[in-house]
PDB file of C-alpha atoms in Angstrom:
ATOM      1  CA  MET A1189      27.844 -13.181   0.868  1.00 83.00           C
ATOM      2  CA  ARG A1190      25.012 -11.676   2.900  1.00 92.00           C
ATOM      3  CA  ARG A1191      21.508 -12.891   2.113  1.00 96.00           C
ATOM      4  CA  VAL A1192      18.862 -10.193   2.198  1.00 97.00           C
ATOM      5  CA  LEU A1193      15.157 -10.882   2.143  1.00 98.00           C
ATOM      6  CA  ILE A1194      12.877  -8.085   0.782  1.00 97.00           C
ATOM      7  CA  LEU A1195       9.226  -8.448   1.602  1.00 96.00           C
ATOM      8  CA  GLY A1196       7.950  -6.687  -1.493  1.00 90.00           C
ATOM      9  CA  GLY A1197       5.078  -5.911  -3.829  1.00 86.00           C
ATOM     10  CA  THR A1198       5.629  -2.176  -3.925  1.00 90.00           C
ATOM     11  CA  ALA A1199       7.490   0.202  -6.257  1.00 90.00           C
ATOM     12  CA  GLU A1200       9.956   0.855  -3.530  1.00 93.00           C
ATOM     13  CA  ALA A1201      10.655  -2.867  -3.072  1.00 95.00           C
ATOM     14  CA  ARG A1202      11.351  -3.227  -6.757  1.00 95.00           C
ATOM     15  CA  ALA A1203      13.651  -0.232  -6.729  1.00 95.00           C
ATOM     16  CA  LEU A1204      15.431  -1.542  -3.688  1.00 96.00           C
ATOM     17  CA  ALA A1205      15.937  -4.992  -5.231  1.00 96.00           C
ATOM     18  CA  ALA A1206      17.338  -3.343  -8.399  1.00 95.00           C
ATOM     19  CA  THR A1207      19.776  -1.297  -6.330  1.00 95.00           C
ATOM     20  CA  LEU A1208      20.910  -4.176  -4.111  1.00 94.00           C
ATOM     21  CA  THR A1209      21.340  -6.751  -6.928  1.00 92.00           C
ATOM     22  CA  ASN A1210      24.223  -4.587  -8.156  1.00 90.00           C
ATOM     23  CA  ASP A1211      26.173  -5.219  -5.025  1.00 92.00           C
ATOM     24  CA  PRO A1212      28.337  -8.344  -5.359  1.00 92.00           C
ATOM     25  CA  THR A1213      28.406  -8.807  -1.620  1.00 92.00           C
ATOM     26  CA  LEU A1214      24.712  -9.375  -1.411  1.00 94.00           C
ATOM     27  CA  HIS A1215      22.291 -12.040  -2.508  1.00 96.00           C
ATOM     28  CA  VAL A1216      18.780 -10.579  -2.689  1.00 96.00           C
ATOM     29  CA  ILE A1217      15.499 -12.483  -2.480  1.00 97.00           C
ATOM     30  CA  SER A1218      12.305 -10.660  -3.080  1.00 96.00           C
ATOM     31  CA  SER A1219       9.118 -12.174  -1.549  1.00 95.00           C
ATOM     32  CA  LEU A1220       5.687 -11.439  -3.061  1.00 93.00           C
ATOM     33  CA  ALA A1221       2.504 -12.442  -1.303  1.00 81.00           C
ATOM     34  CA  GLY A1222       0.870 -13.569  -4.497  1.00 67.00           C
ATOM     35  CA  ARG A1223      -2.308 -11.561  -3.990  1.00 68.00           C
ATOM     36  CA  VAL A1224      -2.076  -9.758  -7.344  1.00 66.00           C
ATOM     37  CA  THR A1225      -2.377 -11.489 -10.662  1.00 68.00           C
ATOM     38  CA  ASN A1226       0.582 -10.900 -12.951  1.00 73.00           C
ATOM     39  CA  PRO A1227       2.552  -8.719 -10.545  1.00 77.00           C
ATOM     40  CA  ARG A1228       5.494  -6.581 -11.737  1.00 81.00           C
ATOM     41  CA  LEU A1229       8.507  -8.726 -10.718  1.00 88.00           C
ATOM     42  CA  PRO A1230      11.588  -7.190  -9.229  1.00 90.00           C
ATOM     43  CA  GLU A1231      15.141  -8.070 -10.330  1.00 90.00           C
ATOM     44  CA  GLY A1232      16.962 -10.895  -8.797  1.00 90.00           C
ATOM     45  CA  GLU A1233      15.553 -13.997  -7.132  1.00 94.00           C
ATOM     46  CA  VAL A1234      11.702 -13.923  -6.510  1.00 94.00           C
ATOM     47  CA  ARG A1235       9.740 -16.050  -4.183  1.00 94.00           C
ATOM     48  CA  GLN A1236       5.910 -15.932  -4.485  1.00 91.00           C
ATOM     49  CA  GLY A1237       3.309 -17.016  -1.877  1.00 88.00           C
ATOM     50  CA  GLY A1238       2.833 -16.770   1.878  1.00 88.00           C
ATOM     51  CA  PHE A1239       5.038 -18.052   4.581  1.00 93.00           C
ATOM     52  CA  GLY A1240       2.419 -19.434   6.929  1.00 91.00           C
ATOM     53  CA  GLY A1241       2.600 -16.798   9.656  1.00 94.00           C
ATOM     54  CA  PRO A1242       5.514 -15.838  11.784  1.00 96.00           C
ATOM     55  CA  ASP A1243       6.587 -19.479  12.401  1.00 96.00           C
ATOM     56  CA  GLY A1244       6.861 -20.166   8.747  1.00 96.00           C
ATOM     57  CA  LEU A1245       8.762 -16.980   8.120  1.00 97.00           C
ATOM     58  CA  ALA A1246      11.131 -17.702  10.957  1.00 98.00           C
ATOM     59  CA  ALA A1247      11.795 -21.229   9.553  1.00 97.00           C
ATOM     60  CA  TYR A1248      12.435 -19.721   6.097  1.00 97.00           C
ATOM     61  CA  ILE A1249      14.888 -17.186   7.583  1.00 97.00           C
ATOM     62  CA  ARG A1250      16.765 -20.026   9.250  1.00 97.00           C
ATOM     63  CA  ASP A1251      16.714 -22.444   6.313  1.00 97.00           C
ATOM     64  CA  GLN A1252      17.850 -19.734   3.814  1.00 97.00           C
ATOM     65  CA  ALA A1253      20.396 -18.251   6.240  1.00 97.00           C
ATOM     66  CA  ILE A1254      18.899 -14.774   5.807  1.00 97.00           C
ATOM     67  CA  THR A1255      21.078 -12.126   7.434  1.00 96.00           C
ATOM     68  CA  ALA A1256      18.669  -9.135   7.105  1.00 96.00           C
ATOM     69  CA  VAL A1257      14.943  -8.604   6.393  1.00 97.00           C
ATOM     70  CA  ILE A1258      13.545  -5.388   4.855  1.00 97.00           C
ATOM     71  CA  ASP A1259       9.743  -5.078   4.934  1.00 96.00           C
ATOM     72  CA  ALA A1260       8.859  -2.982   1.960  1.00 95.00           C
ATOM     73  CA  THR A1261       5.284  -4.164   1.681  1.00 94.00           C
ATOM     74  CA  HIS A1262       2.310  -1.819   1.352  1.00 91.00           C
ATOM     75  CA  PRO A1263       1.884   0.684   4.279  1.00 92.00           C
ATOM     76  CA  PHE A1264      -1.432  -1.018   5.100  1.00 92.00           C
ATOM     77  CA  ALA A1265      -0.130  -4.617   5.140  1.00 88.00           C
ATOM     78  CA  GLN A1266      -0.191  -4.618   8.903  1.00 90.00           C
ATOM     79  CA  GLN A1267      -0.477  -8.373   9.346  1.00 91.00           C
ATOM     80  CA  MET A1268       2.595  -9.011   7.237  1.00 93.00           C
ATOM     81  CA  THR A1269       4.635  -6.430   9.217  1.00 94.00           C
ATOM     82  CA  THR A1270       3.531  -8.003  12.516  1.00 94.00           C
ATOM     83  CA  SER A1271       4.546 -11.441  11.342  1.00 95.00           C
ATOM     84  CA  ALA A1272       7.920 -10.173  10.061  1.00 96.00           C
ATOM     85  CA  LEU A1273       8.642  -8.442  13.333  1.00 96.00           C
ATOM     86  CA  GLN A1274       7.893 -11.519  15.377  1.00 96.00           C
ATOM     87  CA  ALA A1275       9.922 -13.855  13.024  1.00 97.00           C
ATOM     88  CA  THR A1276      12.939 -11.566  13.042  1.00 97.00           C
ATOM     89  CA  THR A1277      12.789 -11.130  16.787  1.00 96.00           C
ATOM     90  CA  ARG A1278      12.761 -14.912  17.279  1.00 97.00           C
ATOM     91  CA  THR A1279      15.702 -15.461  14.933  1.00 97.00           C
ATOM     92  CA  ALA A1280      17.633 -12.345  16.023  1.00 97.00           C
ATOM     93  CA  THR A1281      17.708 -11.066  12.408  1.00 96.00           C
ATOM     94  CA  PRO A1282      18.159  -7.399  11.742  1.00 95.00           C
ATOM     95  CA  PHE A1283      14.909  -5.964  10.525  1.00 95.00           C
ATOM     96  CA  LEU A1284      13.983  -2.657   8.756  1.00 95.00           C
ATOM     97  CA  LEU A1285      10.684  -1.126   7.646  1.00 95.00           C
ATOM     98  CA  LEU A1286      10.817   0.662   4.319  1.00 95.00           C
ATOM     99  CA  ARG A1287       7.774   2.942   4.095  1.00 93.00           C
ATOM    100  CA  ARG A1288       7.326   5.795   1.576  1.00 92.00           C
ATOM    101  CA  PRO A1289       6.210   9.046   3.242  1.00 93.00           C
ATOM    102  CA  PRO A1290       2.392   9.522   3.616  1.00 95.00           C
ATOM    103  CA  TRP A1291       0.455  12.151   1.756  1.00 96.00           C
ATOM    104  CA  HIS A1292      -0.283  15.427   3.377  1.00 96.00           C
ATOM    105  CA  PRO A1293      -3.167  17.827   2.558  1.00 97.00           C
ATOM    106  CA  THR A1294      -2.566  21.228   0.980  1.00 96.00           C
ATOM    107  CA  PRO A1295      -4.462  24.290   2.248  1.00 96.00           C
ATOM    108  CA  THR A1296      -6.987  23.873  -0.581  1.00 96.00           C
ATOM    109  CA  ASP A1297      -7.684  20.172   0.144  1.00 97.00           C
ATOM    110  CA  ASN A1298     -10.884  19.042   1.842  1.00 97.00           C
ATOM    111  CA  TRP A1299      -9.929  15.918   3.711  1.00 97.00           C
ATOM    112  CA  HIS A1300     -11.965  13.950   6.264  1.00 97.00           C
ATOM    113  CA  HIS A1301      -9.735  11.547   8.194  1.00 97.00           C
ATOM    114  CA  ALA A1302     -10.799   8.021   9.199  1.00 97.00           C
ATOM    115  CA  ASP A1303      -8.791   5.453  11.026  1.00 95.00           C
ATOM    116  CA  SER A1304     -10.371   2.331   9.436  1.00 95.00           C
ATOM    117  CA  LEU A1305     -12.555   1.128   6.544  1.00 96.00           C
ATOM    118  CA  THR A1306     -15.518   1.022   8.922  1.00 95.00           C
ATOM    119  CA  ALA A1307     -14.943   4.638  10.056  1.00 97.00           C
ATOM    120  CA  ALA A1308     -14.685   5.738   6.443  1.00 97.00           C
ATOM    121  CA  ALA A1309     -18.048   4.046   5.676  1.00 95.00           C
ATOM    122  CA  THR A1310     -19.660   5.769   8.706  1.00 95.00           C
ATOM    123  CA  LEU A1311     -18.405   9.092   7.441  1.00 94.00           C
ATOM    124  CA  LEU A1312     -20.079   8.492   4.089  1.00 93.00           C
ATOM    125  CA  THR A1313     -23.455   8.234   6.002  1.00 91.00           C
ATOM    126  CA  THR A1314     -23.046  11.648   7.582  1.00 88.00           C
ATOM    127  CA  HIS A1315     -22.716  13.558   4.233  1.00 86.00           C
ATOM    128  CA  ASN A1316     -25.024  14.083   1.329  1.00 89.00           C
ATOM    129  CA  HIS A1317     -22.888  12.124  -1.241  1.00 94.00           C
ATOM    130  CA  THR A1318     -24.427  10.075  -4.072  1.00 95.00           C
ATOM    131  CA  ARG A1319     -21.591   9.006  -6.329  1.00 97.00           C
ATOM    132  CA  ALA A1320     -18.305   7.804  -4.713  1.00 97.00           C
ATOM    133  CA  PHE A1321     -14.942   6.882  -6.179  1.00 98.00           C
ATOM    134  CA  LEU A1322     -13.482   4.056  -4.149  1.00 97.00           C
ATOM    135  CA  THR A1323      -9.820   3.356  -4.362  1.00 97.00           C
ATOM    136  CA  THR A1324      -9.129   1.265  -1.256  1.00 96.00           C
ATOM    137  CA  GLY A1325      -8.512  -2.106  -2.798  1.00 91.00           C
ATOM    138  CA  ARG A1326     -10.700  -5.056  -3.912  1.00 90.00           C
ATOM    139  CA  ARG A1327     -10.739  -6.575  -0.428  1.00 90.00           C
ATOM    140  CA  SER A1328     -12.343  -3.526   1.145  1.00 93.00           C
ATOM    141  CA  LEU A1329     -15.550  -3.611  -0.894  1.00 93.00           C
ATOM    142  CA  PRO A1330     -17.668  -5.370   1.755  1.00 92.00           C
ATOM    143  CA  ALA A1331     -17.180  -2.401   4.165  1.00 94.00           C
ATOM    144  CA  PHE A1332     -19.021  -0.068   1.707  1.00 93.00           C
ATOM    145  CA  THR A1333     -21.552  -2.064  -0.320  1.00 86.00           C
ATOM    146  CA  PRO A1334     -24.191  -2.001   2.508  1.00 89.00           C
ATOM    147  CA  LEU A1335     -24.465   1.758   1.814  1.00 93.00           C
ATOM    148  CA  THR A1336     -27.039   1.234  -0.843  1.00 92.00           C
ATOM    149  CA  HIS A1337     -27.952   4.873  -1.153  1.00 92.00           C
ATOM    150  CA  LEU A1338     -24.602   5.411  -2.776  1.00 95.00           C
ATOM    151  CA  TRP A1339     -23.301   4.460  -6.252  1.00 97.00           C
ATOM    152  CA  PHE A1340     -19.615   3.412  -6.224  1.00 97.00           C
ATOM    153  CA  LEU A1341     -16.981   3.355  -8.878  1.00 98.00           C
ATOM    154  CA  ALA A1342     -14.523   0.850  -7.329  1.00 97.00           C
ATOM    155  CA  ARG A1343     -11.046   0.666  -8.912  1.00 97.00           C
ATOM    156  CA  SER A1344      -8.613  -2.211  -8.284  1.00 94.00           C
ATOM    157  CA  VAL A1345      -5.920  -4.153 -10.079  1.00 90.00           C
ATOM    158  CA  ASP A1346      -7.770  -7.433  -9.800  1.00 90.00           C
ATOM    159  CA  PRO A1347     -11.500  -8.037  -9.621  1.00 93.00           C
ATOM    160  CA  PRO A1348     -13.097  -8.362  -6.227  1.00 92.00           C
ATOM    161  CA  ASN A1349     -14.765 -11.588  -5.212  1.00 88.00           C
ATOM    162  CA  PRO A1350     -18.362 -11.899  -6.464  1.00 86.00           C
ATOM    163  CA  PRO A1351     -21.138 -11.133  -5.918  1.00 87.00           C
ATOM    164  CA  ILE A1352     -20.849  -7.503  -6.948  1.00 90.00           C
ATOM    165  CA  PRO A1353     -23.777  -5.370  -5.649  1.00 89.00           C
ATOM    166  CA  PRO A1354     -25.848  -3.509  -8.331  1.00 92.00           C
ATOM    167  CA  ASN A1355     -24.744  -0.156  -6.802  1.00 94.00           C
ATOM    168  CA  VAL A1356     -21.020  -0.895  -7.663  1.00 95.00           C
ATOM    169  CA  GLN A1357     -19.136  -0.523 -10.931  1.00 96.00           C
ATOM    170  CA  ILE A1358     -15.788  -2.196 -11.009  1.00 97.00           C
ATOM    171  CA  LEU A1359     -12.947  -0.532 -12.903  1.00 97.00           C
ATOM    172  CA  LEU A1360      -9.811  -2.726 -13.406  1.00 96.00           C
ATOM    173  CA  ALA A1361      -6.711  -0.626 -13.780  1.00 94.00           C
ATOM    174  CA  ARG A1362      -3.133  -0.324 -12.635  1.00 90.00           C
ATOM    175  CA  GLY A1363      -1.185   2.865 -11.890  1.00 87.00           C
ATOM    176  CA  PRO A1364       0.659   5.141 -12.395  1.00 91.00           C
ATOM    177  CA  TYR A1365      -2.322   7.446 -13.284  1.00 95.00           C
ATOM    178  CA  THR A1366      -2.302  10.976 -14.760  1.00 97.00           C
ATOM    179  CA  VAL A1367      -4.124  14.077 -13.554  1.00 98.00           C
ATOM    180  CA  PRO A1368      -6.018  14.584 -16.955  1.00 98.00           C
ATOM    181  CA  GLY A1369      -7.052  10.945 -16.821  1.00 98.00           C
ATOM    182  CA  GLU A1370      -8.382  11.174 -13.267  1.00 98.00           C
ATOM    183  CA  LEU A1371     -10.150  14.432 -14.026  1.00 98.00           C
ATOM    184  CA  SER A1372     -11.853  12.884 -16.978  1.00 98.00           C
ATOM    185  CA  LEU A1373     -12.797   9.815 -15.021  1.00 98.00           C
ATOM    186  CA  MET A1374     -14.360  11.741 -12.155  1.00 98.00           C
ATOM    187  CA  ARG A1375     -16.226  14.100 -14.472  1.00 98.00           C
ATOM    188  CA  THR A1376     -17.544  11.208 -16.609  1.00 98.00           C
ATOM    189  CA  HIS A1377     -18.928   9.404 -13.660  1.00 98.00           C
ATOM    190  CA  ARG A1378     -20.092  12.528 -11.859  1.00 98.00           C
ATOM    191  CA  ILE A1379     -18.085  11.668  -8.703  1.00 98.00           C
ATOM    192  CA  ASP A1380     -18.852  13.856  -5.606  1.00 97.00           C
ATOM    193  CA  VAL A1381     -16.480  12.096  -3.064  1.00 98.00           C
ATOM    194  CA  LEU A1382     -13.219  10.204  -3.179  1.00 98.00           C
ATOM    195  CA  ILE A1383     -12.364   7.485  -0.674  1.00 98.00           C
ATOM    196  CA  THR A1384      -8.746   6.346  -0.500  1.00 98.00           C
ATOM    197  CA  LYS A1385      -6.061   5.034   1.821  1.00 97.00           C
ATOM    198  CA  ASN A1386      -2.982   7.154   2.644  1.00 97.00           C
ATOM    199  CA  SER A1387      -0.579   4.907   0.923  1.00 93.00           C
ATOM    200  CA  GLY A1388       1.684   7.756  -0.239  1.00 94.00           C
ATOM    201  CA  GLY A1389       3.887   7.620  -3.263  1.00 88.00           C
ATOM    202  CA  GLN A1390       3.632   9.081  -6.692  1.00 88.00           C
ATOM    203  CA  MET A1391       1.903   6.317  -8.750  1.00 87.00           C
ATOM    204  CA  THR A1392      -1.649   7.157  -7.493  1.00 90.00           C
ATOM    205  CA  THR A1393      -1.347  10.727  -6.226  1.00 95.00           C
ATOM    206  CA  ALA A1394      -3.056  12.140  -9.451  1.00 97.00           C
ATOM    207  CA  LYS A1395      -6.401  11.258  -7.968  1.00 98.00           C
ATOM    208  CA  LEU A1396      -5.812  13.674  -5.082  1.00 98.00           C
ATOM    209  CA  THR A1397      -4.818  16.491  -7.497  1.00 98.00           C
ATOM    210  CA  ALA A1398      -7.912  15.817  -9.555  1.00 98.00           C
ATOM    211  CA  ALA A1399     -10.188  15.901  -6.476  1.00 98.00           C
ATOM    212  CA  ARG A1400      -8.525  19.211  -5.400  1.00 98.00           C
ATOM    213  CA  ASP A1401      -9.028  20.640  -8.837  1.00 98.00           C
ATOM    214  CA  LEU A1402     -12.674  19.619  -8.737  1.00 98.00           C
ATOM    215  CA  SER A1403     -13.239  20.851  -5.093  1.00 97.00           C
ATOM    216  CA  LEU A1404     -14.204  17.348  -4.124  1.00 98.00           C
ATOM    217  CA  PRO A1405     -14.060  16.086  -0.593  1.00 97.00           C
ATOM    218  CA  VAL A1406     -11.690  13.188   0.226  1.00 98.00           C
ATOM    219  CA  ILE A1407     -12.221  10.631   2.909  1.00 98.00           C
ATOM    220  CA  MET A1408      -8.652   9.678   3.782  1.00 98.00           C
ATOM    221  CA  ILE A1409      -8.050   6.474   5.670  1.00 98.00           C
ATOM    222  CA  ASP A1410      -4.949   7.107   7.778  1.00 97.00           C
ATOM    223  CA  ARG A1411      -2.235   4.397   7.692  1.00 94.00           C
ATOM    224  CA  PRO A1412      -1.368   2.425  10.909  1.00 91.00           C
ATOM    225  CA  PRO A1413       1.781   3.674  12.702  1.00 89.00           C
ATOM    226  CA  PRO A1414       4.960   1.613  12.603  1.00 88.00           C
ATOM    227  CA  PRO A1415       5.579  -0.583  15.579  1.00 87.00           C
ATOM    228  CA  PRO A1416       7.462   1.256  18.270  1.00 87.00           C
ATOM    229  CA  GLY A1417      11.161   1.005  18.486  1.00 87.00           C
ATOM    230  CA  VAL A1418      11.530  -0.566  15.033  1.00 90.00           C
ATOM    231  CA  PRO A1419      14.087   0.972  12.586  1.00 90.00           C
ATOM    232  CA  TYR A1420      12.431   2.337   9.399  1.00 88.00           C
ATOM    233  CA  ALA A1421      13.425   4.226   6.415  1.00 93.00           C
ATOM    234  CA  GLU A1422      11.382   6.334   3.994  1.00 93.00           C
ATOM    235  CA  THR A1423      13.569   6.096   0.944  1.00 93.00           C
ATOM    236  CA  VAL A1424      15.412   3.297  -0.980  1.00 94.00           C
ATOM    237  CA  GLU A1425      18.646   5.170  -0.403  1.00 94.00           C
ATOM    238  CA  ALA A1426      18.147   5.109   3.364  1.00 93.00           C
ATOM    239  CA  ALA A1427      17.304   1.419   3.385  1.00 94.00           C
ATOM    240  CA  SER A1428      20.496   0.732   1.290  1.00 93.00           C
ATOM    241  CA  ALA A1429      22.493   2.799   3.855  1.00 92.00           C
ATOM    242  CA  TRP A1430      20.979   0.775   6.679  1.00 92.00           C
ATOM    243  CA  LEU A1431      22.260  -2.463   5.198  1.00 89.00           C
ATOM    244  CA  ARG A1432      25.821  -0.901   5.143  1.00 84.00           C
ATOM    245  CA  THR A1433      25.916   0.928   8.399  1.00 81.00           C
ATOM    246  CA  GLY A1434      23.168  -0.448  10.685  1.00 64.00           C
ATOM    247  CA  GLU A1435      20.361   1.217  12.562  1.00 53.00           C
ATOM    248  CA  ALA A1436      22.021   4.675  12.783  1.00 43.00           C
ATOM    249  CA  ALA A1437      21.120   5.127   9.001  1.00 47.00           C
ATOM    250  CA  ALA A1438      17.414   4.660   9.705  1.00 56.00           C
ATOM    251  CA  GLN A1439      14.752   6.444  11.749  1.00 60.00           C
ATOM    252  CA  THR A1440      13.165   4.566  14.621  1.00 55.00           C
ATOM    253  CA  GLY A1441       9.403   4.383  15.107  1.00 55.00           C
TER     254      GLY A1441
END
């Protein structure tokens, strides 16, 4: 029986685990980093907590006789991807990135691109915004709170670490979200700019539709590119095919 390790935490990781656990030739282990309280658990065996960097992950791969690793973490989990690539290279373990496609603007969108949280914060200083909707995760708050001329509505699954500046209101919520709900939220709080990461997927895309409907600008933080030469897939189906047929079933970064 082949033993497959899924580095998860995303909807795609859960869908992949559900698909693969139906295959009697596979034993699937899903690993969650443990950064989210009460995460949605995938089907099959689940491991929670970090590995201790690439050395720890490499040791786990050897100890558990893992035969393939699929990195289905968040598109911005760059440190985990780097560790996974190093660990699988050291252990000569087949490795695949599963990344949902990024969002793309429509002709009526008003996107301003940034390549980092710092660049996004700098963009905010060059425009006349006063009330921002921040959906970049609880760990990103320190990059924006020095902008005291702005009021922020910051949404995250778990609360950020205190102290919370007076110009920030925290909204704890978990997707999927709806367009009517996002429209109501932005109108109620008189939002005039949206800041988000290009994570892709359907669970949180409603905020982009709402911003478009309200003619609001969006500061879009672009995702990091995949490591060059690494096989990757954009769908659960393509990742499943990679396990059956090898790298030819996946794209290469």
